[in-house]
Every structure is written in structure tokens, then in C-alpha cells.
Amino acid sequence: MANIPLTRCQFLLPFTGILDDIGAPTSSLLEKFRLPSSLEDKSDLYIPLLPTLRFAETAQRSQGIEDFGFLATQRISYSHMRGKTRTLIAHAPTLLVALRHACRWASREDTVLSMWIEHDDDHVRICSRLARTNGFLHLEHAQWIQNIFAIHIVRQFAGLDWMPPTIAFEARYTPGPATRAFWPNVQFLSGQPAAWISLPISYLSLSRRPTELSLPPDDHEDGPSAYDIVELLKLMLPAYLDEGVPALADVAEMAGVSTRTFQRKLSHLGLAYSDILDTVRYENASKLLRDTDCKIIDVSFSSGYTDPAHFSRAFRRISGVTPRQFREQSRLK
């Protein structure tokens, strides 16, 4: 069976909303490309990607709309991402871990979408590309959405007003003056190997800013939800770090469920017990590095590591920097 590239209906709604607002013949345009005409109740369902892109380009051209993709992103928020991806980001200890989650689950937004992180001197690029679209014109509509979701993720950690130094497009596309004015001090590039945004490498170790968490998926099981368990573990485990954390079976017993049920509940969120433990250890270590003059070896032991070298490797895997670099960066802010 042929593999049909799909995208979520969620991403077509901003385009149709703009067309409806200006009185365009939205229904006939949708019908022309064999797209569903009623989308409001289908936001989490999937539609074919290539007809969706052709629809956007035809509508832009026929209605004389400049930068249709950018205008659509103004109607898209962080909450438009899949609920499970938002939950993983909510529990990520750092921006780096959140971006890794987004990269891993990118294909759940568009089935042929891939995301990855590239290092570029003192910056990193959050890159994205749609497979099997070589030679397809006007990819900028999709690439605006790809880039804006990367920006929304960074803003969960860097603040809602953050703007990237560079926004790049794989498409040969130059934003119009009104769009460029919306992004002051942002450099736009076109004809790149992928769509991407850049950010300082030091941002990778940022912790998520406190915001109202999105509701997690229902467990559909008796006992505490996975969300409740995660929040309770984050409160409980710091007390055990310097004397040995409870084993998985012990924590399951504390939660009043079997080990298998406990693992399944966490898996429902895309998490494992080790992920939560890594987060708790990192949060404890980063606080000590930032707010005290404790020696790094003492920070290691206080965070539940018996081997300082293991601590340094684990810390760098989560934050992108060594404990010493993290302490230096935090004192420059």
C-alpha cells in the first residue's frame, strides 16, 4: 500500500479561519482538493498533507494573501500540539530534554515530519524537514508551522516574548515587509537544507517556567493517575536522594498499585521511572550549583550519585553542559 503523507486537521484550521474571515469560498476550495469541509470536530484526525499544501497555495494566490503561512501561525498556540507531547515537555527537566521529546514524537504531528538538533558554534539549530516533498513548491506554509512550534517550545523555558536570532526555510521564500516587521532583529534565510530556528546553546539547560499544566490523557484505570504519581514522586524523591532512592517496586507499593500497573501508567505519558528520577536528580543538582558554593563532588553525592564522573555525564546529557559550565553560566545571568 502506498504511504500517504498525513497532517493533523488542527493545522488546516488556521488557514480556513482566515479564508472564512475574508469571505473567501472556503468550502469550494476544500472540495477542489478533496479535503473535508467540516473540520472543527476533527482537529486531532489526519488528512493528506500534499493536497493541504496545494490548498494553502491556491487559496493564497487566488485571494491575494501575502505570507499565508505566517498569518496562520498567528492563530496557532502551544496548546495545538498533541496532548502527550505537551505533557512530556511539562515534565522535562530542561529545554534540551523537551526538544528531544519533540524530535522523537514529531511524526505524530505530520507523519513524514522529522526534527533534530544541530550544533553550530555557540548556537544550536532546531531543524525540521518533511520527507518525500522534494521538488514540491511553496513548502513555506508548512515550514512556518514547523518553526513556530519549535519557537513555542523554547518559549516555555525562555519566556513568552523570546524570539530566535534566525528563522530559516528550506523553501526559496522571502517574507514580506509586514511579516519581517513582526520579527524585529530576526534574520530570515531561505533555500536551506531544512527549516530551522537558532538559539544560544546556553538555553538548553533552562528549566521550564511555571505555567498551568495541560491536562494529561485519562488513565482509564483505578487508582492514582499517572499525572498524580509523577507530581507526588517529584515531591517525595528529593528526601531520599542522599541515602538511596526507592526501587521501582517500592514506589509502586507506595502508590498502591502493582509494579506492572505503575510502569503502564507512566508509559501512558511516555515516561519511565528512570526519567522521573533523572529529573529530580537534575533539579536538585542545578539548584545546589546555582544557589550554593558546594563542591561539585558534594553536589554529586547530594543528588544521589555515588560516582562523580557518572554525575557529570548524566548532568551533561540532560542540560547540554557540564556541572561546572552550568555554574559559570548561571552566575553570569
Coordinates of C-alpha atoms in Angstrom, one line a residue:
M1 CA 0.0 0.0 0.0
A2 CA 1.3 3.5 -0.9
N3 CA 2.4 5.6 2.0
I4 CA 0.3 8.8 2.1
P5 CA 1.9 11.7 4.0
L6 CA -0.6 13.0 6.6
T7 CA -1.0 16.0 8.8
R8 CA -3.4 16.8 11.6
C9 CA -6.6 18.7 10.7
Q10 CA -5.5 21.1 13.5
F11 CA -3.0 22.7 11.2
L12 CA -5.5 23.3 8.4
L13 CA -8.0 25.2 10.7
P14 CA -6.0 28.5 10.9
F15 CA -5.9 28.7 7.1
T16 CA -9.6 28.1 6.7
G17 CA -10.3 30.5 9.5
I18 CA -8.5 33.3 7.7
L19 CA -10.4 32.5 4.5
D20 CA -13.8 32.5 6.3
D21 CA -13.0 35.9 7.8
I22 CA -12.4 37.5 4.5
G23 CA -15.4 35.9 2.8
A24 CA -13.5 33.5 0.5
P25 CA -15.1 30.4 -1.0
T26 CA -13.5 28.1 1.6
S27 CA -15.8 25.2 1.0
S28 CA -15.3 25.1 -2.7
L29 CA -11.6 25.3 -2.3
L30 CA -11.6 22.4 0.2
E31 CA -13.8 20.4 -2.2
K32 CA -11.4 21.1 -5.1
F33 CA -8.6 19.4 -3.2
R34 CA -10.8 16.7 -1.7
L35 CA -10.4 17.9 1.8
P36 CA -13.1 17.6 4.5
S37 CA -15.4 20.6 4.6
S38 CA -16.2 20.3 8.3
L39 CA -13.0 20.4 10.4
E40 CA -13.9 21.9 13.8
D41 CA -14.7 18.5 15.4
K42 CA -11.9 16.7 13.6
S43 CA -8.8 18.6 14.9
D44 CA -7.0 15.5 16.1
L45 CA -7.8 13.5 13.0
Y46 CA -5.5 13.3 10.0
I47 CA -5.8 14.5 6.4
P48 CA -3.5 14.1 3.4
L49 CA -0.6 16.6 3.6
L50 CA 0.2 17.3 -0.1
P51 CA -3.4 18.4 -1.0
T52 CA -3.4 20.5 2.1
L53 CA -0.3 22.4 0.9
R54 CA -1.8 22.8 -2.6
F55 CA -5.0 24.1 -1.0
A56 CA -3.0 26.7 1.0
E57 CA -1.0 27.9 -2.0
T58 CA -4.1 28.1 -4.3
A59 CA -6.0 30.0 -1.7
Q60 CA -3.1 32.4 -1.1
R61 CA -2.8 33.1 -4.8
S62 CA -6.5 33.3 -5.6
Q63 CA -7.3 35.5 -2.7
G64 CA -4.2 37.7 -2.9
I65 CA -3.0 36.9 0.6
E66 CA 0.7 37.7 1.4
D67 CA 2.5 35.3 3.8
F68 CA -0.4 33.0 4.3
G69 CA 1.7 30.6 6.3
F70 CA 2.8 33.3 8.7
L71 CA -0.7 34.6 9.2
A72 CA -1.9 31.1 10.0
T73 CA 0.8 30.7 12.7
Q74 CA -0.7 33.8 14.5
R75 CA -3.8 31.6 15.1
I76 CA -1.7 28.7 16.5
S77 CA -0.7 28.3 20.1
Y78 CA 1.4 25.9 22.1
S79 CA -1.9 24.2 23.1
H80 CA -2.4 23.0 19.5
M81 CA 0.4 20.4 20.0
R82 CA -0.6 16.9 20.8
G83 CA -1.5 16.5 24.5
K84 CA 1.0 13.7 25.1
T85 CA 3.9 15.8 23.7
R86 CA 2.8 18.8 25.9
T87 CA 2.8 16.5 28.9
L88 CA 6.3 15.3 28.2
I89 CA 7.5 18.8 27.8
A90 CA 5.8 19.8 31.0
H91 CA 7.8 17.2 32.9
A92 CA 11.1 17.8 31.1
P93 CA 13.8 19.0 33.5
T94 CA 15.4 21.2 30.8
L95 CA 14.8 22.6 27.4
L96 CA 17.2 20.1 25.9
V97 CA 15.1 17.2 27.1
A98 CA 11.9 18.9 26.0
L99 CA 13.4 19.3 22.5
R100 CA 14.4 15.7 22.4
H101 CA 10.8 14.7 23.2
A102 CA 9.5 16.9 20.4
C103 CA 12.0 15.4 18.0
R104 CA 11.1 11.9 18.9
W105 CA 7.3 12.5 18.5
A106 CA 7.4 14.9 15.6
S107 CA 5.9 12.3 13.2
R108 CA 2.7 12.3 15.3
E109 CA 2.1 15.9 14.1
D110 CA 2.9 15.2 10.4
T111 CA 3.6 11.6 9.6
V112 CA 6.6 12.4 7.3
L113 CA 8.0 15.2 9.6
S114 CA 11.4 14.7 11.2
M115 CA 13.0 17.0 13.7
W116 CA 16.6 17.1 15.1
I117 CA 19.1 19.4 16.9
E118 CA 22.3 20.6 15.2
H119 CA 25.2 22.4 17.0
D120 CA 26.6 25.5 15.4
D121 CA 29.4 27.0 17.5
D122 CA 27.7 28.8 20.4
H123 CA 24.2 28.3 19.0
V124 CA 22.1 25.3 18.2
R125 CA 19.5 24.8 15.4
I126 CA 16.2 23.1 15.9
C127 CA 15.7 21.6 12.4
S128 CA 12.7 20.1 10.7
R129 CA 12.0 18.6 7.3
L130 CA 9.1 16.9 5.5
A131 CA 10.1 13.7 3.7
R132 CA 9.0 13.0 0.2
T133 CA 8.3 16.6 -0.7
N134 CA 11.4 17.2 -2.9
G135 CA 10.5 19.4 -5.8
F136 CA 7.3 20.5 -4.1
L137 CA 6.8 24.2 -4.3
H138 CA 5.5 26.5 -1.6
L139 CA 6.6 24.5 1.4
E140 CA 6.9 27.7 3.3
H141 CA 3.3 27.3 4.5
A142 CA 4.2 24.1 6.4
Q143 CA 7.6 25.3 7.4
W144 CA 6.1 28.4 9.1
I145 CA 4.1 26.0 11.3
Q146 CA 7.2 23.7 11.9
N147 CA 9.3 26.7 13.0
I148 CA 6.5 28.3 15.1
F149 CA 6.1 25.1 17.2
A150 CA 9.8 25.0 17.9
I151 CA 9.5 28.6 19.0
H152 CA 6.6 27.8 21.2
I153 CA 8.6 25.0 22.9
V154 CA 11.5 27.3 23.6
R155 CA 9.2 30.0 25.0
Q156 CA 8.0 27.5 27.6
F157 CA 11.6 27.8 29.0
A158 CA 12.9 31.2 27.8
G159 CA 9.7 33.3 28.2
L160 CA 6.7 34.1 26.0
D161 CA 8.4 37.1 24.4
W162 CA 11.5 35.2 23.3
M163 CA 12.4 35.5 19.6
P164 CA 15.0 33.4 17.7
P165 CA 18.1 35.1 16.2
T166 CA 17.4 33.3 12.9
I167 CA 14.4 31.7 11.2
A168 CA 15.3 29.6 8.2
F169 CA 13.2 28.0 5.4
E170 CA 14.0 25.1 3.1
A171 CA 11.7 26.8 0.6
R172 CA 13.0 29.6 -1.6
Y173 CA 10.9 32.1 0.1
T174 CA 11.3 35.7 1.5
P175 CA 8.8 37.1 4.0
G176 CA 7.1 40.4 3.1
P177 CA 7.8 43.7 4.9
A178 CA 4.8 43.3 7.3
T179 CA 6.0 39.9 8.4
R180 CA 9.6 41.0 8.8
A181 CA 8.4 43.9 10.9
F182 CA 6.6 41.5 13.2
W183 CA 10.0 39.8 13.9
P184 CA 12.4 42.7 14.7
N185 CA 16.1 41.7 14.9
V186 CA 15.4 38.3 13.4
Q187 CA 17.4 37.2 10.4
F188 CA 15.5 35.2 7.7
L189 CA 17.2 32.7 5.5
S190 CA 15.8 30.7 2.5
G191 CA 16.9 27.8 0.4
Q192 CA 18.4 25.9 3.4
P193 CA 18.8 22.1 3.7
A194 CA 15.9 22.2 6.2
A195 CA 13.7 24.6 8.1
W196 CA 15.2 25.7 11.4
I197 CA 15.4 28.3 14.2
S198 CA 18.5 29.1 16.2
L199 CA 19.0 29.7 19.9
P200 CA 22.1 30.2 22.1
I201 CA 23.5 26.9 23.3
S202 CA 23.3 28.1 26.9
Y203 CA 19.5 28.0 26.6
L204 CA 19.5 24.2 26.5
S205 CA 20.0 24.0 30.3
L206 CA 17.0 26.3 31.1
S207 CA 14.3 24.8 33.3
R208 CA 10.6 25.2 32.3
R209 CA 8.9 28.3 33.6
P210 CA 5.9 27.6 35.9
T211 CA 2.7 27.7 33.9
E212 CA -0.6 25.9 34.1
L213 CA 0.0 22.4 33.0
S214 CA -2.1 20.8 30.3
L215 CA -4.5 18.1 31.5
P216 CA -2.9 14.7 30.8
P217 CA -4.7 11.8 29.0
D218 CA -7.1 9.8 31.2
D219 CA -5.6 6.6 32.6
H220 CA -8.9 4.7 32.4
E221 CA -7.7 2.6 35.3
D222 CA -8.5 2.5 39.0
G223 CA -6.1 4.1 41.5
P224 CA -4.0 7.3 41.1
S225 CA -3.4 8.7 37.6
A226 CA 0.0 8.8 36.0
Y227 CA -0.1 12.5 36.3
D228 CA -0.7 12.4 40.1
I229 CA 2.0 9.8 40.5
V230 CA 4.6 11.9 38.7
E231 CA 3.8 15.0 40.7
L232 CA 3.9 13.1 44.0
L233 CA 7.2 11.4 43.1
K234 CA 8.7 14.9 42.4
L235 CA 7.7 15.9 45.9
M236 CA 8.8 12.7 47.6
L237 CA 12.1 11.6 45.9
P238 CA 14.3 14.6 46.9
A239 CA 14.1 13.4 50.5
Y240 CA 15.7 10.1 49.5
L241 CA 18.5 11.3 47.2
D242 CA 21.4 11.3 49.6
E243 CA 20.6 7.9 51.1
G244 CA 19.4 5.8 48.2
V245 CA 16.2 6.2 46.2
P246 CA 13.4 3.7 46.5
A247 CA 13.4 0.9 43.9
L248 CA 10.6 0.8 41.3
A249 CA 8.7 -2.0 43.1
D250 CA 8.9 0.0 46.4
V251 CA 7.4 3.1 44.7
A252 CA 4.7 1.1 43.1
E253 CA 3.7 -0.3 46.5
M254 CA 3.7 3.2 48.0
A255 CA 1.3 4.2 45.2
G256 CA -0.9 1.3 45.9
V257 CA -0.6 -0.4 42.5
S258 CA 1.3 -3.3 41.1
T259 CA 4.7 -2.7 39.5
R260 CA 3.3 -3.6 36.1
T261 CA 0.4 -1.2 36.5
F262 CA 2.8 1.5 37.7
Q263 CA 5.0 1.1 34.7
R264 CA 2.0 1.1 32.4
K265 CA 0.6 4.3 33.9
L266 CA 3.9 6.1 33.4
S267 CA 4.3 4.7 29.9
H268 CA 0.9 6.2 29.1
L269 CA 2.5 9.6 29.4
G270 CA 5.7 8.4 27.5
L271 CA 7.7 8.3 30.7
A272 CA 9.6 5.7 32.7
Y273 CA 10.6 5.8 36.4
S274 CA 14.2 6.5 35.4
D275 CA 13.0 9.6 33.6
I276 CA 11.4 11.0 36.7
L277 CA 14.4 10.1 38.8
D278 CA 16.7 11.8 36.3
T279 CA 14.5 14.9 36.5
V280 CA 14.5 15.0 40.4
R281 CA 18.3 14.5 40.5
Y282 CA 18.9 17.2 37.9
E283 CA 16.6 19.7 39.7
N284 CA 18.4 19.1 43.0
A285 CA 21.8 19.4 41.4
S286 CA 21.1 22.5 39.4
K287 CA 19.7 24.3 42.5
L288 CA 22.8 23.5 44.5
L289 CA 25.1 24.6 41.7
R290 CA 23.2 27.8 41.1
D291 CA 22.5 28.8 44.7
T292 CA 25.4 27.4 46.8
D293 CA 29.1 27.1 46.7
C294 CA 29.1 23.4 47.4
K295 CA 31.9 21.5 45.7
I296 CA 30.8 19.6 42.6
I297 CA 31.7 16.3 44.2
D298 CA 29.3 17.1 47.2
V299 CA 26.6 18.1 44.7
S300 CA 27.0 14.7 43.1
F301 CA 26.6 12.8 46.4
S302 CA 23.7 15.0 47.5
S303 CA 21.9 14.3 44.2
G304 CA 22.1 10.5 44.6
Y305 CA 25.2 9.7 42.6
T306 CA 28.0 7.6 44.1
D307 CA 30.3 8.3 41.1
P308 CA 31.1 12.0 40.3
A309 CA 32.0 11.1 36.8
H310 CA 28.7 9.4 36.3
F311 CA 27.0 12.5 37.7
S312 CA 28.9 14.8 35.2
R313 CA 27.9 12.6 32.3
A314 CA 24.2 12.4 33.4
F315 CA 24.1 16.2 34.0
R316 CA 25.5 17.0 30.6
R317 CA 23.1 14.6 28.9
I318 CA 20.2 16.5 30.4
S319 CA 21.5 20.1 30.2
G320 CA 24.0 20.1 27.3
V321 CA 26.7 21.5 29.6
T322 CA 28.9 20.2 32.4
P323 CA 28.1 21.0 36.0
R324 CA 31.0 23.5 36.1
Q325 CA 29.8 25.2 32.9
F326 CA 26.3 25.3 34.3
R327 CA 27.5 27.1 37.5
E328 CA 29.5 29.6 35.4
Q329 CA 26.6 30.3 33.1
S330 CA 24.1 30.8 36.0
R331 CA 26.4 33.3 37.7
L332 CA 26.7 35.4 34.5
K333 CA 22.9 35.9 34.4

